[in-house]
C-alpha positions as a printed NumPy array, in Angstrom:
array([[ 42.324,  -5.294,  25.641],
       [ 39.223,  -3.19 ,  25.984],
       [ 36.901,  -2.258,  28.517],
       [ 33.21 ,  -3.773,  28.955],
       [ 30.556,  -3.767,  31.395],
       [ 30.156,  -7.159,  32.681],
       [ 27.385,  -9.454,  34.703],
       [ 28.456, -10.948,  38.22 ],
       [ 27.086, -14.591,  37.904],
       [ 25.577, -14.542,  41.837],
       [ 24.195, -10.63 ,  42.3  ],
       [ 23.783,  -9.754,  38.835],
       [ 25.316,  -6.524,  39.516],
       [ 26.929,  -4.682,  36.854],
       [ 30.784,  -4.344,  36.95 ],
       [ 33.844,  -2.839,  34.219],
       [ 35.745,  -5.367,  33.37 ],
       [ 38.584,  -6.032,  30.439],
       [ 38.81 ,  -8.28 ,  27.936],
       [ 39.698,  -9.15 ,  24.813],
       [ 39.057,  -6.906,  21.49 ],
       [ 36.92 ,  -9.354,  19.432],
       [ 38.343, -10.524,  15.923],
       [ 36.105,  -9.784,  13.383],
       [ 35.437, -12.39 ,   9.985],
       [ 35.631, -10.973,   6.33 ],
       [ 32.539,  -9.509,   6.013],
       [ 32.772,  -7.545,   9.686],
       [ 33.695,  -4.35 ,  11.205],
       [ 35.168,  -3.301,  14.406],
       [ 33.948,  -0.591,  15.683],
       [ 35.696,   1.726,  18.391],
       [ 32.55 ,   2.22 ,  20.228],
       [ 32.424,   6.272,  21.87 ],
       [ 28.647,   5.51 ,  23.046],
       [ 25.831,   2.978,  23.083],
       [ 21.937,   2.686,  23.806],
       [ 20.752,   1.521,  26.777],
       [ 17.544,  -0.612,  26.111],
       [ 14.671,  -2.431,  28.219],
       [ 15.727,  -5.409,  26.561],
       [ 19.196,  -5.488,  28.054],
       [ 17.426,  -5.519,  31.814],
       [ 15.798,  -9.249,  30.769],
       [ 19.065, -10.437,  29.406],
       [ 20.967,  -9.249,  32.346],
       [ 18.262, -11.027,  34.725],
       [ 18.406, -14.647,  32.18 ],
       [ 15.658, -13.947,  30.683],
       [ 16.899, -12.661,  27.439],
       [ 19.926, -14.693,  25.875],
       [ 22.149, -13.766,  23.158],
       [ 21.3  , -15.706,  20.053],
       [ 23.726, -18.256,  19.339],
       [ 27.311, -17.683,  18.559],
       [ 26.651, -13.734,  19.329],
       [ 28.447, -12.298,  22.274],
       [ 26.879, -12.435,  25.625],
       [ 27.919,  -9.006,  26.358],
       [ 24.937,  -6.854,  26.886],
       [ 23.653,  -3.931,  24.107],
       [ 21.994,  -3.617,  20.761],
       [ 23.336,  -0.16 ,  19.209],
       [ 26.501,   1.381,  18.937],
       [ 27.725,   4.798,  17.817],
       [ 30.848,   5.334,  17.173],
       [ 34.115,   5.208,  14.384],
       [ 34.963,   2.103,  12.291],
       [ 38.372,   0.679,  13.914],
       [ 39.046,  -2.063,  10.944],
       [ 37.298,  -3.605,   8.074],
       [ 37.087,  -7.139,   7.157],
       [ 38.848,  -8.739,   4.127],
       [ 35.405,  -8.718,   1.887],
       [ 34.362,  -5.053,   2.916],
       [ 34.417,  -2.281,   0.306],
       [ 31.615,  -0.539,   1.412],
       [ 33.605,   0.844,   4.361],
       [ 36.652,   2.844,   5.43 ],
       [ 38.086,   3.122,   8.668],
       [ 37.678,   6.376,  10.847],
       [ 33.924,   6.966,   9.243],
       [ 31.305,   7.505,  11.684],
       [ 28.767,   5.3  ,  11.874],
       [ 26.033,   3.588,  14.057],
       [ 25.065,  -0.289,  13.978],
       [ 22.353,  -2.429,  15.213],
       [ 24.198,  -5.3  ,  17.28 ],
       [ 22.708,  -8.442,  18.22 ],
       [ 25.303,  -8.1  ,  21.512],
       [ 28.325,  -6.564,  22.733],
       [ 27.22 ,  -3.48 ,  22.609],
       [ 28.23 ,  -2.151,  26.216],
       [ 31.763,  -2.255,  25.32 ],
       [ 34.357,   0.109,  24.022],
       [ 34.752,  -1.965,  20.642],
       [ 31.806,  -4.408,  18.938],
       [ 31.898,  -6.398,  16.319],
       [ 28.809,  -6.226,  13.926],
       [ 28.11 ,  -7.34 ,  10.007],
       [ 29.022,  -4.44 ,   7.362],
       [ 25.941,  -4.508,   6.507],
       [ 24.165,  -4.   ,   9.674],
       [ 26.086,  -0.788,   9.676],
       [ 24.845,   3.065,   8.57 ],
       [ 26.534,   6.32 ,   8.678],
       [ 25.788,   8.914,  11.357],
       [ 23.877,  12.059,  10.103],
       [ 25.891,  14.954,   9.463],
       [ 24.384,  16.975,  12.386],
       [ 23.889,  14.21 ,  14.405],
       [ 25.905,  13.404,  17.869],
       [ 27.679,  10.38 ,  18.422],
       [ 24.996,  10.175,  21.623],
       [ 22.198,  10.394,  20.033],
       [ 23.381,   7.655,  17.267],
       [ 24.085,   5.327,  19.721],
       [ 20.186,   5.839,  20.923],
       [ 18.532,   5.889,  17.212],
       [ 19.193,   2.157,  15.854],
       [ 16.985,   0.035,  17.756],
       [ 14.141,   2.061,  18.502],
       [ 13.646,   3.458,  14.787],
       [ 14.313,   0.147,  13.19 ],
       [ 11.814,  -1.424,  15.473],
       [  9.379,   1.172,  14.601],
       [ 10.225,   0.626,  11.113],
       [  9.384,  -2.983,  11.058],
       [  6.17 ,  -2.582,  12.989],
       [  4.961,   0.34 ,  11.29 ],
       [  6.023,  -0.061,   7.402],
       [  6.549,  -3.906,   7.232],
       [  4.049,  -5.732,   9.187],
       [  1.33 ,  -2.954,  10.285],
       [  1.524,  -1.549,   6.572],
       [  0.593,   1.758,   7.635],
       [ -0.606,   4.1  ,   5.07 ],
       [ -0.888,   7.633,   4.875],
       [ -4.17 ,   8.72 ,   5.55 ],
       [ -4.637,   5.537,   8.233],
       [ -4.493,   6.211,  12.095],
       [ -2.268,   4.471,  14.081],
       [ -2.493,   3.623,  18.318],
       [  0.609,   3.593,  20.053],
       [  1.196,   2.141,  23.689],
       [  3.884,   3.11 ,  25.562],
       [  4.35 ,   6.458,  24.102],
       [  6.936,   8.448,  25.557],
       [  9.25 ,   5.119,  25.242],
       [ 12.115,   4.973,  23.185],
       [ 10.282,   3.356,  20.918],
       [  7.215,   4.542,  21.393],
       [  8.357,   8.344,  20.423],
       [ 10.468,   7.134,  17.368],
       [  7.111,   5.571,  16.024],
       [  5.203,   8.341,  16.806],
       [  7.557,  10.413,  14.474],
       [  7.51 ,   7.598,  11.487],
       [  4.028,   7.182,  11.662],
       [  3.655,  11.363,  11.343],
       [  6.053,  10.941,   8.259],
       [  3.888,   8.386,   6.725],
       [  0.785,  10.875,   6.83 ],
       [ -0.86 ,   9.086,   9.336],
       [ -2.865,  10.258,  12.561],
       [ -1.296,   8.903,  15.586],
       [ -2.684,   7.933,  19.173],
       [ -0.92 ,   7.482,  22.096],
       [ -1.134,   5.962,  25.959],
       [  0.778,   6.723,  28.638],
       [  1.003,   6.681,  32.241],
       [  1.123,  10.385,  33.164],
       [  0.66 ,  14.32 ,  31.325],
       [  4.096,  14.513,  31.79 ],
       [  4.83 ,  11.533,  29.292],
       [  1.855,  12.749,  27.368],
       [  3.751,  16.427,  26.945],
       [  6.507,  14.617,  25.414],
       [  4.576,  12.521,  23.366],
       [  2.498,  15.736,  21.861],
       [  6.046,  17.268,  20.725],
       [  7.087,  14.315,  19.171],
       [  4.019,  14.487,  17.099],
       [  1.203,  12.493,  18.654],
       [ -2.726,  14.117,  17.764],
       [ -4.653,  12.435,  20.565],
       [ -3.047,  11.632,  24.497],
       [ -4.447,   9.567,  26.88 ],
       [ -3.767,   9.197,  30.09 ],
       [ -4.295,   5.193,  30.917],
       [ -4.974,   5.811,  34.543],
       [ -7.162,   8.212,  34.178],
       [ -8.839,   7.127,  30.935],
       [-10.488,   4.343,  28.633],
       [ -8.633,   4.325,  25.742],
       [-11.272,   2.271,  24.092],
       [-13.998,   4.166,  24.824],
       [-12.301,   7.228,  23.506],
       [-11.273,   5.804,  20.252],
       [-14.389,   4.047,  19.3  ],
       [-16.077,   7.596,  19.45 ],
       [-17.109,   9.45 ,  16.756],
       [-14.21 ,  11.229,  16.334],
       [-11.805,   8.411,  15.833],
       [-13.743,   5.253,  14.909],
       [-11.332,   3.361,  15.09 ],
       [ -7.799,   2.733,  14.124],
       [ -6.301,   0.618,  11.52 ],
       [ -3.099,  -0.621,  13.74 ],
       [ -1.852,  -0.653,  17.103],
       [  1.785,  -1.229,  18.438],
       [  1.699,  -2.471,  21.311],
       [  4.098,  -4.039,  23.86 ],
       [  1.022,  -4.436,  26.83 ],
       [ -0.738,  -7.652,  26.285],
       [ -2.235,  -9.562,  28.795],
       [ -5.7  ,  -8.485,  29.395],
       [ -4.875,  -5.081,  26.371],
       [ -4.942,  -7.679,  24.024],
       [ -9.067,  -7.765,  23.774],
       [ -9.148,  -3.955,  24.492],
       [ -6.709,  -3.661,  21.087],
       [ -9.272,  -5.659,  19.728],
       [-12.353,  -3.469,  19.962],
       [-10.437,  -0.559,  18.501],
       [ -9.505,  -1.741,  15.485],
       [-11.021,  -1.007,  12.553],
       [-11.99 ,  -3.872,   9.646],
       [ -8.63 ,  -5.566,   8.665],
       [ -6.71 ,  -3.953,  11.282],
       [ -3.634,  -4.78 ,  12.54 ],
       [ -2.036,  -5.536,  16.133],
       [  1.996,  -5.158,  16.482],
       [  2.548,  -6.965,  19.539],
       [  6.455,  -6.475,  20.754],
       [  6.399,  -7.273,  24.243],
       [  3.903,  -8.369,  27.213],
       [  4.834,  -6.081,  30.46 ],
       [  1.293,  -6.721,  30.752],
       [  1.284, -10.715,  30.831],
       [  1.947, -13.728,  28.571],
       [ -1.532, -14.497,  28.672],
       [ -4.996, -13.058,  27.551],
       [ -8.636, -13.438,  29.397],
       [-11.737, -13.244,  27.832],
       [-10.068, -13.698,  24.088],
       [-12.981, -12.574,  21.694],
       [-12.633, -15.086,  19.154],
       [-15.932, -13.89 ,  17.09 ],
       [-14.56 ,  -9.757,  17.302],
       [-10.991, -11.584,  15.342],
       [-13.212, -12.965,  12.418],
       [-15.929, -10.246,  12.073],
       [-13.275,  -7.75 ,  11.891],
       [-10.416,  -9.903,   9.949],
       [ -8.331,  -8.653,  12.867],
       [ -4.242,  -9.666,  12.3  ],
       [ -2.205, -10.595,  15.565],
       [  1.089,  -9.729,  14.571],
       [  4.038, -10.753,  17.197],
       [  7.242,  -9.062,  16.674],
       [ 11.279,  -9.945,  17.694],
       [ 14.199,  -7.949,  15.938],
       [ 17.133,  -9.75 ,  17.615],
       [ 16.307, -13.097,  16.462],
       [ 16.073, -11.861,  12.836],
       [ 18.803, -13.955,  10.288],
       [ 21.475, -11.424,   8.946],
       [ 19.742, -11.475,   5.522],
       [ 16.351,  -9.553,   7.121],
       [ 17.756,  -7.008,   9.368],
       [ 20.587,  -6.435,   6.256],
       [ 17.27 ,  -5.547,   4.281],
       [ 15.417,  -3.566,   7.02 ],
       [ 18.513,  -1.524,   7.347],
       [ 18.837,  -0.604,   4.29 ],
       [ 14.901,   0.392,   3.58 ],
       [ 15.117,   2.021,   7.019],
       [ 18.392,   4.112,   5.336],
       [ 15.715,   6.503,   3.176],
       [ 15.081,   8.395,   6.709],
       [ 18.799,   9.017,   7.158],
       [ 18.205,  12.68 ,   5.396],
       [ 15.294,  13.282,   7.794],
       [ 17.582,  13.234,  10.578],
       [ 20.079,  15.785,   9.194],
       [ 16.851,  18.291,   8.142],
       [ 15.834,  17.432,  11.853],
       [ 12.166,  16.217,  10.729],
       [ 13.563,  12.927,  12.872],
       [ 15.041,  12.954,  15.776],
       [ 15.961,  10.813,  18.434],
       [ 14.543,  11.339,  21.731],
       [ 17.384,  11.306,  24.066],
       [ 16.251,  11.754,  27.642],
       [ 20.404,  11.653,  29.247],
       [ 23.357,  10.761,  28.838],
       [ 25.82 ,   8.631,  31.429],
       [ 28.712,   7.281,  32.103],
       [ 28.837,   3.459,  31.398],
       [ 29.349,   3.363,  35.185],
       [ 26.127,   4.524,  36.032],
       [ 24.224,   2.268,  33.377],
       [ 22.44 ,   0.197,  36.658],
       [ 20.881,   3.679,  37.354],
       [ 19.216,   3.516,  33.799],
       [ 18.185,   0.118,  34.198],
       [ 16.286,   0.633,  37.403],
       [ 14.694,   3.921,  35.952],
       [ 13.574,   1.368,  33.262],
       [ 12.298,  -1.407,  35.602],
       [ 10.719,   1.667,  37.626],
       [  8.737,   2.991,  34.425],
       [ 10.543,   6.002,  34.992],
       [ 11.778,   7.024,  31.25 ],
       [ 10.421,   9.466,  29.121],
       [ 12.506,   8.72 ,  25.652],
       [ 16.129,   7.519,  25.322],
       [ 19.06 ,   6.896,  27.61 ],
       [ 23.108,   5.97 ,  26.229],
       [ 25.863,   5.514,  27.613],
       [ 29.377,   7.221,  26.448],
       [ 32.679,   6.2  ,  27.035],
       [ 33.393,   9.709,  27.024],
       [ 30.813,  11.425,  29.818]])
């Protein structure tokens, strides 16, 4: 038996539970989970907004950190007791998770078993927006909402490695200050600023992709600061399902792309192949040119805490949860 946090079907509220260590098929590992990321997306699954794809656990959590507990009958790639970290598609809030060998990498030398469990989903959602669908190359400059998100400051840092110039929104200077040490050249404050009217001046002109998990009424805003060809990365809509005012001429002028985003959903196949591109970084990590972002640490106990911080808009970076704390 293991311990897990579970969902109470009437309040919602968060609970420890035990159950059951899952079996894992040939090409699996188990992994004896010591900590785990706690992500915005786990607050929509917990309120039914979010469900596990099918046949994946319903357990909540995307990344894991911890030691591989047993290998499957077709895995050579693996031994048990290496440390590792895996992207999970759920049942990651648990003290052992199944996940596909080849969804797994190892854990930096350097690197904690905390800030593993906080590194997966973030950077490989970066990744994909960034490398595979905004094509960002160096020399280009990049707009990045959300900033000081986990996200947010792990794309920051990829877009830097790519040579590119990176701008950022968020809601306060004390985001922003995080956001300039991860690497961002231009802050702006969204309350207190038009980030339109700044980046359409002379200085900028433009960008040539924008990540962006907004929408609603940003998505005509995006618009007008792209440069020819350019490239929105939409990942979320905190800001509304739907846009006003959509500037159907500004799309074709400027051969705009509109480029929506899940991870998640992904087949096995893709996020097998994103992993594995995403693995050239794995040396910037130990050198430290990458890092991951962490903001604290709790006990799985206190994950609720986290997920109103989240709800609040209160993070600056990365939260986990260890077993351990």
């Amino acid at each position: 038996m293991m311990q897990y946090i579970a969902i109470a079907p009437d309040s919602r509220a968060l609970n420890i539970e035990h159950c059951p260590i899952p079996e894992i098929a040939a090409d699996d590992v188990l992994i004896k989970v010591s900590a785990f990321g706690v992500n915005r997306a786990d607050t929509l699954q917990r309120a039914g907004k979010y469900p596990p794809p099918p046949g994946e656990s319903d357990i909540l959590g995307l990344e894991v950190a911890g030691q591989i507990a047993a290998c499957g009958a077709q895995v050579s790639d693996w031994q048990t007791g290496q440390r590792v970290m895996a992207l999970v598609p759920g049942g990651g809030y648990a003290q052992y998770c199944r996940v596909k060998a080849c969804h797994v990498l190892p854990i930096p030398d350097g690197l904690t078993d905390d800030a593993a469990a906080g590194l997966m989903e973030v950077f490989l959602t970066a990744w994909q927006s960034l490398m595979w669908l905004g094509e960002l190359r160096q020399g280009q400059q990049v707009l990045i909402h959300a900033g000081a998100s986990g996200v947010g400051l792990a794309a920051i840092q990829l877009a830097k490695r790519a040579g590119a110039r990176v701008a950022v929104t968020a809601s306060s200077d004390a985001k922003l200050a995080v956001c300039r040490d991860a690497g961002a050249d231009l802050l702006i404050n969204y309350n207190t600023d038009d980030f339109v009217e700044i980046l359409q001046a002379d200085d900028w002109q433009g960008v040539n992709c924008i990540v962006d998990v907004v929408g609603g009424d940003y998505l005509t805003r995006n618009m007008r600061c792209l440069r020819q060809d350019g490239c929105i990365v939409q990942l979320a809509m905190l800001g509304g399902r739907f846009a006003q005012s959509f500037d159907m001429g500004l799309l074709l002028q400027r051969r705009i792309r509109i480029q929506g985003s899940t991870l998640r959903s992904r087949d096995d196949d893709y996020k097998a192949r994103l992993i594995a591109d995403f693995g050239q970084c794995l040396d910037d990590f130990r050198d430290g040119r990458l890092t991951v972002s962490l903001e604290g640490v709790v006990a799985p106990a206190c994950v609720d805490n986290v997920h109103q911080r989240m709800l609040n808009n209160q993070t600056q970076g990365k939260w986990v949860a260890s077993w351990e704390a």
